[in-house]
PDB file of C-alpha atoms in Angstrom:
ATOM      1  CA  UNK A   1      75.768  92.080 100.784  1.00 50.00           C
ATOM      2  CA  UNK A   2      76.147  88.926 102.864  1.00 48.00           C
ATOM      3  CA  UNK A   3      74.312  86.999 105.730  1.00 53.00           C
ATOM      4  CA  UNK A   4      76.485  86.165 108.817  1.00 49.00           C
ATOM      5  CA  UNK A   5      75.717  83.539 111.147  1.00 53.00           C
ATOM      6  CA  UNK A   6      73.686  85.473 113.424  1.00 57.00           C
ATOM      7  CA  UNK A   7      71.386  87.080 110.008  1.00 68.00           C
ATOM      8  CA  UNK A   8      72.914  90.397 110.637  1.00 69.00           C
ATOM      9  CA  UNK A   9      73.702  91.882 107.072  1.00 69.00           C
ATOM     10  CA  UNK A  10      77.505  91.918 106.190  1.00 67.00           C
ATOM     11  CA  UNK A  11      78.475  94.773 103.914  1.00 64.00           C
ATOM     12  CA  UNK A  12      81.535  94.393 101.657  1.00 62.00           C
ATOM     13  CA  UNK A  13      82.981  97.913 100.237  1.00 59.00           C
ATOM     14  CA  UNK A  14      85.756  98.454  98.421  1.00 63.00           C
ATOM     15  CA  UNK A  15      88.192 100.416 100.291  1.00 65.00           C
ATOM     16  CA  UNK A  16      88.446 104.102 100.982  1.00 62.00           C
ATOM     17  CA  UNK A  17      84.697 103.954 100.686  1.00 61.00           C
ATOM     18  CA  UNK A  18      82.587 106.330 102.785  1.00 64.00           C
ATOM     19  CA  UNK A  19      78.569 105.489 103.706  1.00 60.00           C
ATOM     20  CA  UNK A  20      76.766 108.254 104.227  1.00 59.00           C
ATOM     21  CA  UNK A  21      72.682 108.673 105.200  1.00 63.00           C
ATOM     22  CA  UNK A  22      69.756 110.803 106.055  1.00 69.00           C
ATOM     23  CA  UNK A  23      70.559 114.810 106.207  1.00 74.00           C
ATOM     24  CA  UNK A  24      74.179 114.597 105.075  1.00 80.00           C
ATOM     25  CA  UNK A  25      73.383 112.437 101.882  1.00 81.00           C
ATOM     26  CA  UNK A  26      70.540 115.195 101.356  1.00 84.00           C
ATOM     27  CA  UNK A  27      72.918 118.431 101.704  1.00 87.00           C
ATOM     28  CA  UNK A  28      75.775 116.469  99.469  1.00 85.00           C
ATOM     29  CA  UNK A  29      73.293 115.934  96.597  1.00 85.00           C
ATOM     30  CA  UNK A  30      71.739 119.513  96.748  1.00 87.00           C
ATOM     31  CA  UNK A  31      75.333 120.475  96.632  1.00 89.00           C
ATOM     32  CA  UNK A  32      76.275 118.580  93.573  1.00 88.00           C
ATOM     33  CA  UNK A  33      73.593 119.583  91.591  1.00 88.00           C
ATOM     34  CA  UNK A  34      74.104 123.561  92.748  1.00 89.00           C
ATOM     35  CA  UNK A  35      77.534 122.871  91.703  1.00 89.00           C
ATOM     36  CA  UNK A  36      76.093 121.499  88.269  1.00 88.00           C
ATOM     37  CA  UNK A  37      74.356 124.737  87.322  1.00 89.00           C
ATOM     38  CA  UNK A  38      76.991 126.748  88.627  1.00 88.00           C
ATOM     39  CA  UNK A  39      79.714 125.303  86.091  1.00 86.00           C
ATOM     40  CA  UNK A  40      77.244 126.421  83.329  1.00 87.00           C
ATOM     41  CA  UNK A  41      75.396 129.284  84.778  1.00 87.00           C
ATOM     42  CA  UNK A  42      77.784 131.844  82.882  1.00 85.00           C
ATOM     43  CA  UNK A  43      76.667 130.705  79.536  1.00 84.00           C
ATOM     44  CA  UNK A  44      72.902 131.716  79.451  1.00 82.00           C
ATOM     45  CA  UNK A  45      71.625 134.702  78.120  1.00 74.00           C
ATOM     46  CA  UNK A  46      72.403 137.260  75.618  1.00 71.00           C
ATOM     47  CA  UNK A  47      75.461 138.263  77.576  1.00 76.00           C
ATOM     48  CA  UNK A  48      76.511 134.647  77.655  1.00 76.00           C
ATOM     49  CA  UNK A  49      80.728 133.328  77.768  1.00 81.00           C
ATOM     50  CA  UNK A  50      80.978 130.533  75.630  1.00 81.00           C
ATOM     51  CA  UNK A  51      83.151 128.165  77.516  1.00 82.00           C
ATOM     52  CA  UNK A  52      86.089 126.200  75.837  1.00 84.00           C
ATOM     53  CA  UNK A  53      86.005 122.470  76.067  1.00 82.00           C
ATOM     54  CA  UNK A  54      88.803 119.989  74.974  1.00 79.00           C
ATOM     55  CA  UNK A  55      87.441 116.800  73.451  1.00 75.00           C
ATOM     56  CA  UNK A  56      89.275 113.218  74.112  1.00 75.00           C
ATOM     57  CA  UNK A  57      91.361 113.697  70.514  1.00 79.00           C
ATOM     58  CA  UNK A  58      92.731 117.206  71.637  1.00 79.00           C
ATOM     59  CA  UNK A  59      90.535 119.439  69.872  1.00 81.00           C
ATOM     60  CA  UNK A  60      89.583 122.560  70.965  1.00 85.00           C
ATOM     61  CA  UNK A  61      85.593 123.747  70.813  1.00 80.00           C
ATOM     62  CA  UNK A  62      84.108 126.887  71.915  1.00 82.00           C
ATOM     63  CA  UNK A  63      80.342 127.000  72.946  1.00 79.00           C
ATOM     64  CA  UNK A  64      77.677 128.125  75.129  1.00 76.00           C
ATOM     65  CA  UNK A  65      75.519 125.595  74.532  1.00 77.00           C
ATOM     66  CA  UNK A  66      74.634 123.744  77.894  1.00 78.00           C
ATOM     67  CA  UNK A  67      74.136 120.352  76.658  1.00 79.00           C
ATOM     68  CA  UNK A  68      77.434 120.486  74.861  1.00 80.00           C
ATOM     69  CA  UNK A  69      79.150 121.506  77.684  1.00 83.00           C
ATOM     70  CA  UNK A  70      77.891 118.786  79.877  1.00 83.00           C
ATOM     71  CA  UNK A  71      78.466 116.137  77.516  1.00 81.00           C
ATOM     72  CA  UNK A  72      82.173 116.843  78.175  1.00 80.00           C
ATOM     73  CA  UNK A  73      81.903 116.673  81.890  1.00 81.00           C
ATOM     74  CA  UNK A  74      82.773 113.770  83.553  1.00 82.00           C
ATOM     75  CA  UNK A  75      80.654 113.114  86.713  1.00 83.00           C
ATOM     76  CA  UNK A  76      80.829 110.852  89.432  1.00 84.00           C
ATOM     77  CA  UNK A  77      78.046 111.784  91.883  1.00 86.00           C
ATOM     78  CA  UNK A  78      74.855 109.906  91.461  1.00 86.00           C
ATOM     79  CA  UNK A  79      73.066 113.456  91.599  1.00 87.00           C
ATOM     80  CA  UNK A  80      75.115 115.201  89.471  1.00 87.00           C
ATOM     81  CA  UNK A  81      74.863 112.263  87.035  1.00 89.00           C
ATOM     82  CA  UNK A  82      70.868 112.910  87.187  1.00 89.00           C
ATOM     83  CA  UNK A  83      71.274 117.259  86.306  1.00 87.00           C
ATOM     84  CA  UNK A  84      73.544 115.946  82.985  1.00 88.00           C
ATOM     85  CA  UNK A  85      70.236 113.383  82.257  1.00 89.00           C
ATOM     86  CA  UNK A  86      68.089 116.090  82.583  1.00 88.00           C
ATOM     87  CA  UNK A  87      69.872 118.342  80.226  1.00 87.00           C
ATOM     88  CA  UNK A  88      70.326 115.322  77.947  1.00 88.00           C
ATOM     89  CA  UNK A  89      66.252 114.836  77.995  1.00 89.00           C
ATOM     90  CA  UNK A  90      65.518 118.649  77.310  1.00 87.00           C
ATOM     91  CA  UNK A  91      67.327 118.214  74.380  1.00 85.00           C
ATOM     92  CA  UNK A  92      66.331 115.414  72.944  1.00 85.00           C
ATOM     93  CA  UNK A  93      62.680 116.475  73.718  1.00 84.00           C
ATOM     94  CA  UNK A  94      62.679 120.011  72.223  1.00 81.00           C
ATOM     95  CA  UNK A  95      66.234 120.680  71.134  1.00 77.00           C
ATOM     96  CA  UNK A  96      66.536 123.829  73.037  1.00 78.00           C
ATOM     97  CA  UNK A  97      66.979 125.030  76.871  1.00 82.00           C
ATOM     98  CA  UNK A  98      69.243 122.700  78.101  1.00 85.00           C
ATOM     99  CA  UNK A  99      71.077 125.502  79.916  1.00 87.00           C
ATOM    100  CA  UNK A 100      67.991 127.137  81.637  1.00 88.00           C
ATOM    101  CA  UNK A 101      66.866 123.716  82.612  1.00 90.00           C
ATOM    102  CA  UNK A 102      69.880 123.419  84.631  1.00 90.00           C
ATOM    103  CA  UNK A 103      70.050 125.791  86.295  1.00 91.00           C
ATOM    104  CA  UNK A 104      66.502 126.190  87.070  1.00 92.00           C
ATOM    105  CA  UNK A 105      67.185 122.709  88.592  1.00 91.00           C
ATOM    106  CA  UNK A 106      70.423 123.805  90.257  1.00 91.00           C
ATOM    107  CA  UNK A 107      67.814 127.177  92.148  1.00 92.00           C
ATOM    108  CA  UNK A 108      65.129 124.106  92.929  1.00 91.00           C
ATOM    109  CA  UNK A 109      67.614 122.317  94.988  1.00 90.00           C
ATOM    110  CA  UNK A 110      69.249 125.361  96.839  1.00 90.00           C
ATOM    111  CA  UNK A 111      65.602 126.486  97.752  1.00 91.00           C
ATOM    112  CA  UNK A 112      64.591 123.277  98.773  1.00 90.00           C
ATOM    113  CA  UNK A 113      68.001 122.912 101.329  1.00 89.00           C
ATOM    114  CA  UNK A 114      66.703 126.202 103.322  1.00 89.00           C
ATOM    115  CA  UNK A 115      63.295 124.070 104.255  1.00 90.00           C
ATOM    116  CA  UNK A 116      65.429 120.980 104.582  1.00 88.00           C
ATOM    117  CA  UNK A 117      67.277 122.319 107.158  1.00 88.00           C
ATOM    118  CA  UNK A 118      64.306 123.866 109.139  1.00 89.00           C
ATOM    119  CA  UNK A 119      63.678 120.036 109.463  1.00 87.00           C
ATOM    120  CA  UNK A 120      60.654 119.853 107.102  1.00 88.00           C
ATOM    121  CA  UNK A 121      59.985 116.547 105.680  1.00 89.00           C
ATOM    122  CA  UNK A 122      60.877 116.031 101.967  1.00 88.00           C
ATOM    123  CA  UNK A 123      57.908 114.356 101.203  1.00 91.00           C
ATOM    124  CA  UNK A 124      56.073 117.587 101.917  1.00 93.00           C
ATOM    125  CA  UNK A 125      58.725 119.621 100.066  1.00 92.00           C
ATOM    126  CA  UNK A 126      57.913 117.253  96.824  1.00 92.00           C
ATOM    127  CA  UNK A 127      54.170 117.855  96.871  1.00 95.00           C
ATOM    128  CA  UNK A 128      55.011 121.496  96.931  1.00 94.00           C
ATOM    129  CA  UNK A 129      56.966 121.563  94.099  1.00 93.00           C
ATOM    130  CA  UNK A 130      54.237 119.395  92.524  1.00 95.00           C
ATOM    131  CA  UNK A 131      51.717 121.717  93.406  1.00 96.00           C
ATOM    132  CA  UNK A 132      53.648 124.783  91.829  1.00 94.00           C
ATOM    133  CA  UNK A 133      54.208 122.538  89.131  1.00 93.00           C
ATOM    134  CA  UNK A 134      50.627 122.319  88.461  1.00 95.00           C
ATOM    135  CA  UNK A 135      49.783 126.167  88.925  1.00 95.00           C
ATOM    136  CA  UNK A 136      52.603 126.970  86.040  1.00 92.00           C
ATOM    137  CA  UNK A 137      51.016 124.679  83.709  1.00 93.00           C
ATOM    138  CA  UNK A 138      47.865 126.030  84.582  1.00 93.00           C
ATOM    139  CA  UNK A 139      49.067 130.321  84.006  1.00 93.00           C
ATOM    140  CA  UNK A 140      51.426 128.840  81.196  1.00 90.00           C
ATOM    141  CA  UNK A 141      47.801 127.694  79.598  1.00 89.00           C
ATOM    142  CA  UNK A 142      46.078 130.493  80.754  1.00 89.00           C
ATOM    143  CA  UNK A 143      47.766 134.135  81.222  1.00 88.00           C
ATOM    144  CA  UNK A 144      51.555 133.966  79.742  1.00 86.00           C
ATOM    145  CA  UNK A 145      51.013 131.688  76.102  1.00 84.00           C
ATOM    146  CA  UNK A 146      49.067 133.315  72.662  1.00 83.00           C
ATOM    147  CA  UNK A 147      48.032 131.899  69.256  1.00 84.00           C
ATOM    148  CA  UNK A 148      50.403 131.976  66.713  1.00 81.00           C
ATOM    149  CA  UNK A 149      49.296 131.857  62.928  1.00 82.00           C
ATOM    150  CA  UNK A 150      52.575 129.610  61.530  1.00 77.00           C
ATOM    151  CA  UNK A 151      50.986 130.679  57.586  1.00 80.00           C
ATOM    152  CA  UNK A 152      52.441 134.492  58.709  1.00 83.00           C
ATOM    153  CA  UNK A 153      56.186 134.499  58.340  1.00 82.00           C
ATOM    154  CA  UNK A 154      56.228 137.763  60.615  1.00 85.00           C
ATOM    155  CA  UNK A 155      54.742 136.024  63.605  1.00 86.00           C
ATOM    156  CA  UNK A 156      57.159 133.175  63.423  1.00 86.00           C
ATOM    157  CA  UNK A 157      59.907 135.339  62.502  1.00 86.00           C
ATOM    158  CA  UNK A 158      59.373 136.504  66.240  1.00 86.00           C
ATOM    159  CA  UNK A 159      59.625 133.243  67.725  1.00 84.00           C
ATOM    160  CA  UNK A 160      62.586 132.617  65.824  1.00 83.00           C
ATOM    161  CA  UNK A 161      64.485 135.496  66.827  1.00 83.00           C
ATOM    162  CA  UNK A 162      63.887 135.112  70.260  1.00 78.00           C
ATOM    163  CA  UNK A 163      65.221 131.499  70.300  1.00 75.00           C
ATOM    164  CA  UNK A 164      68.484 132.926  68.200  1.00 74.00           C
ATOM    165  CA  UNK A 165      69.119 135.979  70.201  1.00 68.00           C
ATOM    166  CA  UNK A 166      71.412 133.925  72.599  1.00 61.00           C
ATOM    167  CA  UNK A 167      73.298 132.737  69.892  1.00 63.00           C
ATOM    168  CA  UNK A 168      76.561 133.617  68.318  1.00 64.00           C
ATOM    169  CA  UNK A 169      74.457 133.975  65.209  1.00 71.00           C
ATOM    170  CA  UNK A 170      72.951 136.997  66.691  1.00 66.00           C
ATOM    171  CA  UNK A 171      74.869 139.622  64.785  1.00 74.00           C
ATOM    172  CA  UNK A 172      73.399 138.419  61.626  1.00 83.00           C
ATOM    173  CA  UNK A 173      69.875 137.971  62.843  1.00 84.00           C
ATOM    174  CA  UNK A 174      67.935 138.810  60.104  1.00 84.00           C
ATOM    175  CA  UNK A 175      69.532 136.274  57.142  1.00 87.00           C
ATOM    176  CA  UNK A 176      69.258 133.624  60.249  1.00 86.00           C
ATOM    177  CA  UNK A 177      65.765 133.735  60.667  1.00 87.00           C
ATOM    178  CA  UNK A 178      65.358 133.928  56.867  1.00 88.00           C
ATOM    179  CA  UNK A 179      67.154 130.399  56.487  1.00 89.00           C
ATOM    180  CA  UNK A 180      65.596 129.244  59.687  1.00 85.00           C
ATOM    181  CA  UNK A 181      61.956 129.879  58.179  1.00 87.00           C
ATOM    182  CA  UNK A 182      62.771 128.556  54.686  1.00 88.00           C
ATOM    183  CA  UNK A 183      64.776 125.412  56.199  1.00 86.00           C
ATOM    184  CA  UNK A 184      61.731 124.081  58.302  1.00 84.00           C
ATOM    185  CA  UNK A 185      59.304 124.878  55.108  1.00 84.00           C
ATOM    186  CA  UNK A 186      61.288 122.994  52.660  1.00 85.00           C
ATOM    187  CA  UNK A 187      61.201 119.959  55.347  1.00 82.00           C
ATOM    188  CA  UNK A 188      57.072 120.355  56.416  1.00 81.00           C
ATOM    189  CA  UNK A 189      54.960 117.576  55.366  1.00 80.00           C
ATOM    190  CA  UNK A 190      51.556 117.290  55.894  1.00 79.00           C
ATOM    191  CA  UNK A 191      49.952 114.153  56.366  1.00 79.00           C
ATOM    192  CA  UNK A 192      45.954 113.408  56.671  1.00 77.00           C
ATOM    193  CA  UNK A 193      45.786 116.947  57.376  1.00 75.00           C
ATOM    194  CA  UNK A 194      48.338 117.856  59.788  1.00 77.00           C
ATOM    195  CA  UNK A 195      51.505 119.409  59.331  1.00 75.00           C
ATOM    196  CA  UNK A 196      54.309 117.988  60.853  1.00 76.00           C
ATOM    197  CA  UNK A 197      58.292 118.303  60.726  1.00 74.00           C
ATOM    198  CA  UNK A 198      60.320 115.978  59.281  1.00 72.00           C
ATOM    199  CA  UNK A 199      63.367 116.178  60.874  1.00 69.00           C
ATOM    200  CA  UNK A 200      65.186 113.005  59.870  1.00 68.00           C
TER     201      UNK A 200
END
């Protein structure tokens, strides 16, 4: 950006450019991000398509894992750009969800646009999602979480299946969650009294 001689701001963009603002900007980035979670909405549950991707080299890999799937997406949208991130920070943070967290996402924008177009402000659409943000913590905490004992390889067992019933793994579900319980045991340290997971 440049200063002509009367201090009104010149803009230089390359060409074929388009600037867009206010509610048009808003609709195009709810509609990227819809679009997002639509590419991978197929993929989640036990019903789930794995999706074939080609990698750069030519290969050929099947998956329904969401963060996989993404990684192979090229993206030029800023907003779109931001879903990927998320689904690149779920799994990084907890290994796990990066599909749901999509498209969660993806239904948090398209509900938004309906209050967007009755001309409410976003500001006030923000603090409502923070609000509800807040409440689920609170029932998370409260009515929908239990204790689990991790000494009683039945209660985990649970856990475990219900992360690998999504999987393609599914059909041999029992030997799974057998490895899956003995892997994390043989890598469990415990140190000044806690037991963590080494996972490097």
């Amino acid at each position: 950006m440049m200063r002509g001689a009367s201090q009104q701001p010149i803009i230089v963009l390359s060409q074929g450019t388009k600037r867009e603002s206010g509610h048009q900007v808003q609709i195009g980035n709810i509609n990227a991000c819809k679009t997002i979670a639509d590419v991978i909405r197929t993929s989640l549950g036990p019903r789930a398509m794995l999706k074939m991707l080609m990698d750069p080299m030519g290969g050929i890999v099947m998956t329904n894992d969401g963060n996989a799937i993404l990684r192979e997406i090229t993206v030029k949208h800023p907003a779109a750009k931001s879903m990927i991130e998320i689904a690149r920070t779920q799994d990084e943070e907890t290994g796990d969800g990066t599909t749901s967290v999509i498209i969660l996402a993806g239904e948090v924008m398209a509900h938004a646009q309906k209050y967007l177009e009755q001309k409410t402000h976003p500001t006030q659409i923000i603090q409502a999602y923070r609000q509800a943000l807040e409440d689920m913590v609170k029932w998370a905490e409260t009515k929908f979480s239990r204790d689990v004992d991790v000494s009683n390889d039945d209660e985990i067992a649970t856990v475990v299946k219900s992360c690998l019933g999504t999987k393609m793994i599914s059909k041999w579900m029992d030997l799974a969650v057998k490895i899956s319980i003995d892997a994390v045991k043989t890598i469990r340290v415990e140190k000044a009294g806690v037991r963590e997971i080494d996972i490097k």
